[in-house]
Short mmCIF file of C-alpha atoms and ligand atoms in Angstrom, two decimals:
data_model
loop_
_atom_site.label_atom_id
_atom_site.label_comp_id
_atom_site.label_asym_id
_atom_site.label_seq_id
_atom_site.Cartn_x
_atom_site.Cartn_y
_atom_site.Cartn_z
CA MET A 1 6.16 100.31 19.28
CA VAL A 2 2.86 100.03 21.15
CA ALA A 3 3.20 97.07 23.48
CA GLU A 4 1.35 95.64 26.41
CA GLU A 5 4.20 95.28 28.87
CA ASP A 6 6.45 97.77 30.65
CA SER A 7 9.37 97.26 33.01
CA ALA A 8 7.83 98.78 36.18
CA GLU A 9 7.58 95.53 38.16
CA LEU A 10 11.00 94.31 37.04
CA ARG A 11 12.54 97.56 38.34
CA GLN A 12 11.29 96.87 41.89
CA PRO A 13 13.64 95.04 44.30
CA ALA A 14 11.18 92.12 44.25
CA GLY A 15 11.56 91.91 40.46
CA ARG A 16 15.35 91.65 40.47
CA ASN A 17 15.47 87.87 40.44
CA MET A 18 12.97 87.68 37.59
CA LEU A 19 14.94 90.30 35.64
CA GLU A 20 18.11 88.21 36.00
CA ARG A 21 16.28 85.11 34.77
CA ILE A 22 14.80 86.97 31.78
CA THR A 23 18.20 88.43 30.88
CA GLN A 24 19.80 84.97 31.04
CA LEU A 25 17.03 83.51 28.90
CA ILE A 26 17.36 86.21 26.24
CA ASN A 27 21.13 85.82 26.15
CA SER A 28 20.90 82.04 25.85
CA VAL A 29 18.47 82.38 22.91
CA PHE A 30 20.75 85.00 21.33
CA ALA A 31 23.76 82.69 21.76
CA GLU A 32 21.91 79.75 20.21
CA ALA A 33 20.83 81.93 17.27
CA LYS A 34 24.39 83.33 16.99
CA VAL A 35 23.10 86.92 17.27
CA GLY A 36 26.46 88.03 18.66
CA VAL A 37 24.96 90.37 21.29
CA VAL A 38 24.95 89.97 25.08
CA LEU A 39 22.48 92.20 26.95
CA THR A 40 22.79 93.57 30.47
CA PRO A 41 19.70 93.66 32.75
CA GLU A 42 19.55 97.44 32.30
CA GLU A 43 19.48 97.07 28.52
CA VAL A 44 16.66 94.53 28.81
CA LEU A 45 14.62 97.04 30.86
CA LYS A 46 15.20 99.75 28.26
CA LEU A 47 14.18 97.43 25.41
CA ILE A 48 10.94 96.47 27.17
CA ASP A 49 10.13 100.16 27.64
CA LEU A 50 10.45 100.84 23.90
CA GLY A 51 6.84 99.63 23.83
CA ASP A 52 5.48 102.79 25.42
CA SER A 53 4.29 104.48 22.20
CA GLN A 54 0.73 105.80 22.35
CA GLY A 55 -0.12 104.91 18.73
CA GLY A 56 -2.58 107.31 17.11
CA PRO A 57 -3.75 108.40 13.67
CA THR A 58 -0.42 109.31 12.09
CA GLY A 59 2.81 107.53 11.26
CA ARG A 60 3.85 103.93 11.58
CA HIS A 61 3.48 101.95 14.81
CA TRP A 62 4.20 98.33 15.56
CA VAL A 63 1.60 96.85 17.93
CA LEU A 64 2.78 93.93 20.03
CA ASP A 65 1.19 91.52 22.47
CA PRO A 66 3.91 89.01 23.34
CA ILE A 67 1.46 86.64 25.05
CA ASP A 68 -2.19 87.20 24.30
CA GLY A 69 -4.43 84.96 26.37
CA THR A 70 -2.26 84.87 29.48
CA ARG A 71 -4.83 82.71 31.25
CA GLY A 72 -4.83 80.26 28.37
CA PHE A 73 -1.02 80.16 28.44
CA VAL A 74 -0.91 79.48 32.19
CA GLY A 75 -3.82 77.01 31.91
CA MET A 76 -2.00 75.00 29.17
CA ARG A 77 -4.74 75.93 26.67
CA GLN A 78 -4.46 78.37 23.74
CA TYR A 79 -2.49 81.59 23.49
CA ALA A 80 -1.05 83.72 20.68
CA VAL A 81 1.98 85.90 19.98
CA CYS A 82 0.53 88.89 18.13
CA LEU A 83 2.17 91.57 16.02
CA GLY A 84 0.40 94.21 13.98
CA MET A 85 1.50 97.31 12.15
CA LEU A 86 -0.44 100.57 11.95
CA GLN A 87 0.09 102.99 9.11
CA ASP A 88 -1.73 106.30 9.69
CA GLY A 89 -4.22 104.62 12.00
CA GLU A 90 -5.02 101.68 9.72
CA VAL A 91 -3.82 98.12 10.46
CA VAL A 92 -1.80 97.15 7.40
CA LEU A 93 0.03 94.05 8.63
CA GLY A 94 -0.82 91.32 11.09
CA VAL A 95 0.87 88.14 12.27
CA LEU A 96 -0.45 85.63 14.81
CA GLY A 97 1.73 82.82 16.12
CA CYS A 98 -0.41 80.12 17.75
CA PRO A 99 1.88 77.41 19.18
CA ASN A 100 -0.85 75.17 20.63
CA LEU A 101 -3.31 75.33 17.73
CA PRO A 102 -3.80 72.30 15.45
CA GLN A 103 -3.35 72.94 11.74
CA GLY A 104 -6.39 70.78 10.89
CA PRO A 105 -9.93 70.73 12.27
CA VAL A 106 -10.34 72.09 15.78
CA GLY A 107 -12.74 70.91 18.47
CA GLU A 108 -13.74 71.80 22.00
CA GLN A 109 -10.85 69.82 23.50
CA ASP A 110 -8.36 72.09 21.72
CA GLY A 111 -9.57 75.00 23.84
CA GLN A 112 -9.18 73.06 27.08
CA GLU A 113 -6.34 72.20 29.40
CA GLY A 114 -4.14 69.67 27.63
CA ALA A 115 -3.91 71.57 24.35
CA ALA A 116 -0.36 72.55 25.27
CA GLN A 117 0.67 68.90 25.63
CA ARG A 118 0.00 68.37 21.92
CA ALA A 119 2.24 71.32 20.97
CA GLY A 120 5.40 70.40 19.09
CA GLY A 121 3.67 67.71 17.01
CA SER A 122 4.16 68.23 13.27
CA ASP A 123 0.45 69.05 12.85
CA VAL A 124 0.22 71.52 15.77
CA GLY A 125 1.28 75.18 15.67
CA CYS A 126 -0.12 77.75 13.23
CA LEU A 127 1.14 81.01 11.81
CA PHE A 128 -1.49 83.38 10.39
CA SER A 129 -0.54 86.51 8.49
CA ALA A 130 -2.07 89.23 6.38
CA HIS A 131 -0.89 92.26 4.46
CA ARG A 132 -3.62 94.79 3.67
CA ASN A 133 -4.93 94.21 0.10
CA TYR A 134 -2.78 91.10 -0.37
CA GLY A 135 -4.92 88.48 1.40
CA ALA A 136 -4.61 86.32 4.51
CA TYR A 137 -2.41 83.24 4.80
CA ALA A 138 -1.79 80.30 7.12
CA ALA A 139 1.31 78.15 7.49
CA PRO A 140 2.66 75.57 9.93
CA LEU A 141 4.41 77.50 12.71
CA TRP A 142 7.60 75.47 12.94
CA ASP A 143 8.27 74.69 9.27
CA GLU A 144 10.06 77.66 7.79
CA HIS A 145 10.07 76.04 4.32
CA ALA A 146 6.30 75.46 4.17
CA GLU A 147 4.48 77.55 1.59
CA PRO A 148 1.75 79.68 3.26
CA VAL A 149 -1.73 78.94 1.89
CA ARG A 150 -4.37 81.58 1.21
CA ILE A 151 -7.27 81.40 3.68
CA GLN A 152 -10.88 82.55 3.50
CA VAL A 153 -13.70 82.83 6.00
CA GLU A 154 -16.52 80.30 5.57
CA ASP A 155 -19.01 81.27 2.86
CA LEU A 156 -21.99 80.83 5.16
CA SER A 157 -25.23 82.69 5.69
CA ASN A 158 -27.38 80.11 7.51
CA PRO A 159 -27.03 80.50 11.30
CA ARG A 160 -28.21 76.89 11.79
CA GLU A 161 -24.92 75.72 10.24
CA ALA A 162 -22.80 78.27 12.10
CA ARG A 163 -20.49 77.65 15.03
CA PHE A 164 -19.59 80.63 17.19
CA MET A 165 -16.47 81.23 19.23
CA GLU A 166 -16.04 83.09 22.48
CA SER A 167 -13.61 83.39 25.40
CA VAL A 168 -13.09 80.52 27.79
CA GLU A 169 -13.14 83.07 30.61
CA SER A 170 -16.68 84.38 31.20
CA ARG A 171 -15.19 87.36 33.08
CA HIS A 172 -13.55 88.43 29.77
CA SER A 173 -16.71 88.05 27.69
CA SER A 174 -20.25 87.48 28.94
CA HIS A 175 -21.36 83.94 28.07
CA SER A 176 -24.97 84.84 28.79
CA THR A 177 -24.94 87.70 26.24
CA THR A 178 -23.45 85.50 23.52
CA ALA A 179 -25.97 82.75 24.35
CA ALA A 180 -28.81 85.28 23.97
CA MET A 181 -27.33 86.44 20.66
CA ALA A 182 -27.01 82.86 19.43
CA GLU A 183 -30.58 82.08 20.39
CA GLU A 184 -31.89 85.23 18.72
CA LEU A 185 -30.00 84.33 15.57
CA GLY A 186 -31.05 80.68 15.50
CA VAL A 187 -27.61 79.19 16.10
CA VAL A 188 -27.99 75.58 17.26
CA LEU A 189 -24.38 74.40 17.64
CA PRO A 190 -22.71 74.85 21.05
CA PRO A 191 -19.99 77.51 21.34
CA LEU A 192 -16.35 76.79 20.66
CA ARG A 193 -14.44 78.35 23.54
CA MET A 194 -10.84 79.37 22.95
CA ASP A 195 -8.47 81.79 24.62
CA SER A 196 -6.78 84.68 22.83
CA GLN A 197 -6.64 85.90 19.24
CA VAL A 198 -6.46 82.31 17.94
CA LYS A 199 -10.22 82.88 17.51
CA TYR A 200 -9.53 85.42 14.75
CA GLY A 201 -7.21 82.89 13.07
CA LEU A 202 -9.81 80.13 13.25
CA LEU A 203 -12.48 82.42 11.83
CA SER A 204 -10.15 83.38 8.97
CA ARG A 205 -9.51 79.81 7.93
CA GLY A 206 -13.18 78.81 8.19
CA CYS A 207 -12.94 76.54 11.26
CA ALA A 208 -15.83 78.45 12.83
CA SER A 209 -18.00 81.18 11.43
CA ILE A 210 -18.67 83.69 14.20
CA PHE A 211 -16.60 85.35 16.93
CA MET A 212 -18.33 87.38 19.62
CA ARG A 213 -16.83 89.24 22.56
CA PHE A 214 -18.83 91.13 25.17
CA PRO A 215 -16.52 92.29 27.98
CA PRO A 216 -17.83 93.99 31.14
CA PRO A 217 -19.03 97.55 30.31
CA THR A 218 -16.18 99.14 32.28
CA TYR A 219 -13.45 97.19 30.44
CA LYS A 220 -11.41 99.13 27.85
CA GLU A 221 -10.21 97.01 24.93
CA LYS A 222 -6.54 97.47 23.97
CA ILE A 223 -5.39 97.71 20.34
CA TRP A 224 -2.75 94.96 20.75
CA ASP A 225 -5.49 92.47 21.66
CA HIS A 226 -7.15 92.88 18.24
CA ALA A 227 -4.88 94.55 15.64
CA ALA A 228 -3.32 91.44 14.07
CA GLY A 229 -6.53 89.39 14.16
CA PHE A 230 -8.53 92.27 12.70
CA VAL A 231 -6.51 92.61 9.48
CA ILE A 232 -6.27 88.83 9.10
CA VAL A 233 -10.07 88.41 9.29
CA GLU A 234 -10.73 91.33 6.94
CA GLU A 235 -8.22 90.03 4.41
CA ALA A 236 -9.87 86.59 4.65
CA GLY A 237 -13.16 88.22 3.61
CA GLY A 238 -14.76 88.68 7.05
CA ARG A 239 -16.16 91.71 8.84
CA VAL A 240 -15.09 92.86 12.32
CA THR A 241 -17.13 95.59 14.01
CA ASP A 242 -18.46 96.61 17.37
CA ALA A 243 -22.00 95.59 18.30
CA GLY A 244 -23.34 98.80 16.76
CA GLY A 245 -21.77 97.94 13.39
CA ALA A 246 -18.81 100.36 13.42
CA ARG A 247 -15.58 98.97 11.96
CA LEU A 248 -12.88 98.79 14.66
CA ASP A 249 -10.90 102.04 14.71
CA PHE A 250 -7.23 101.66 15.65
CA SER A 251 -6.37 105.34 15.19
CA ARG A 252 -7.38 106.55 18.64
CA GLY A 253 -4.38 105.54 20.70
CA ARG A 254 -3.82 102.47 22.85
CA PHE A 255 -7.52 101.75 23.39
CA LEU A 256 -10.49 100.93 21.17
CA GLN A 257 -13.75 102.75 21.74
CA LEU A 258 -16.50 100.22 21.25
CA ASP A 259 -20.25 100.04 21.40
CA ARG A 260 -20.80 97.03 23.75
CA GLY A 261 -18.49 94.45 22.19
CA ILE A 262 -16.99 92.89 19.09
CA ILE A 263 -18.71 90.86 16.39
CA ALA A 264 -16.77 89.15 13.60
CA ALA A 265 -18.17 86.93 10.84
CA PRO A 266 -18.54 86.48 7.08
CA PRO A 267 -20.58 89.42 5.67
CA ALA A 268 -23.98 87.67 5.32
CA LEU A 269 -23.88 86.32 8.87
CA HIS A 270 -22.44 89.52 10.24
CA LYS A 271 -25.46 91.48 9.04
CA GLN A 272 -27.79 89.10 10.88
CA LEU A 273 -25.62 89.31 14.00
CA LEU A 274 -25.97 93.09 14.12
CA GLN A 275 -29.75 92.74 13.98
CA ALA A 276 -29.59 90.17 16.78
CA ALA A 277 -27.35 92.52 18.81
CA SER A 278 -29.87 95.35 18.66
CA LYS A 279 -32.71 93.01 19.66
CA VAL A 280 -30.72 91.57 22.57
CA ALA A 281 -29.74 95.09 23.72
CA ALA A 282 -33.40 96.14 23.66
CA ALA A 283 -34.61 93.07 25.58
CA PRO A 284 -35.22 93.50 29.32
CA LEU A 285 -32.60 91.83 31.52
CA PRO A 286 -33.75 88.70 33.34
CA SER A 287 -34.55 89.49 36.98
CA GLY A 288 -31.50 89.46 39.25
CA GLN A 289 -29.07 90.77 36.54
N1 A2P B 1 -11.44 91.75 32.95
C1 A2P B 1 -11.27 91.57 31.65
N2 A2P B 1 -12.30 91.70 30.81
C2 A2P B 1 -12.14 91.51 29.51
N3 A2P B 1 -10.97 91.15 28.94
C3 A2P B 1 -9.91 90.99 29.73
C4 A2P B 1 -10.01 91.19 31.12
N4 A2P B 1 -8.81 90.95 31.67
C5 A2P B 1 -7.99 90.64 30.65
N5 A2P B 1 -8.64 90.66 29.47
C6 A2P B 1 -8.11 90.43 28.13
O1 A2P B 1 -8.81 89.48 27.40
C7 A2P B 1 -7.90 88.97 26.41
C8 A2P B 1 -8.01 87.51 26.26
O2 A2P B 1 -9.28 87.23 25.84
P1 A2P B 1 -9.78 85.75 25.86
O3 A2P B 1 -10.54 85.59 27.11
O4 A2P B 1 -10.61 85.69 24.63
O5 A2P B 1 -8.60 84.88 25.82
C9 A2P B 1 -6.53 89.28 26.84
O6 A2P B 1 -5.97 90.18 25.94
C10 A2P B 1 -6.72 89.89 28.20
O7 A2P B 1 -5.85 90.92 28.44
P2 A2P B 1 -4.33 90.62 28.88
O8 A2P B 1 -3.63 90.32 27.58
O9 A2P B 1 -3.93 91.89 29.50
O10 A2P B 1 -4.39 89.43 29.79
MG1 MG B 2 -3.68 90.33 25.22
#
């Protein structure tokens, strides 16, 4: 298992109280689900540390981000529970649980504080999934009897009709770079800002047609922040590459090695985005940047 968290902080004296609370919470969920197991704090620490695999190009690895979009989670906006599976370096399975995401059309307000208050309604909460070569699907998160429906990216090539998505947090992805890309491409609609991998889910079901992410140059992208969304978008007919056009490569360990950032879109738009990316990269920076 390749997972984001480890137990280091919980092993400190200052983490003892939190460890007790986590252990109690797990045991109460286990009791409710009649799992028949009661864990000790030490067992909880060991389980968390099972996520220390380094991934790589061979074998099978689960890739877990238990809360992707921590800032969105804390800010009562969007977040996702993300699980992927790598087989010999290729993402073959992906699941995204998006508790605060409406099942129907999504607007700006759904990416803002208050989204969490709508969670729990029968039309809020989405589960996206994909199995390599078997398509991408969406289902209501809380209805285990609902039949998942096949999803597809928007069949769109005209940037004037396209809506693009990006991070809420400009420190995670440069809003000025995406604005320059959008202008170069001829996008006229304002961005849809959402936290976390819910953006990959929205792209896959055609709620928006472009996702761009340009983190600071020193930031190293982690595989658990993209694995599930990547296979879901590809199976929905979209393309996900870095800004130089290389398909994301999950076979190199816990990190992705990217040229500038990530661009995801239906194929016809994606091609235009890559052209825009090379023009924006070649343009001189405005003074002061
Ligand atoms: N300084 C940073 N630059 C870019 N991305 C970051 C930075 N800090 C955290 N992230 C990651 O950005 C992702 C969320 O992106 P978004 O802004 O689209 O919601 C999270 O996975 C988060 O990692 P983490 O999961 O460790 O918090
Ligand atoms: Mg994350």
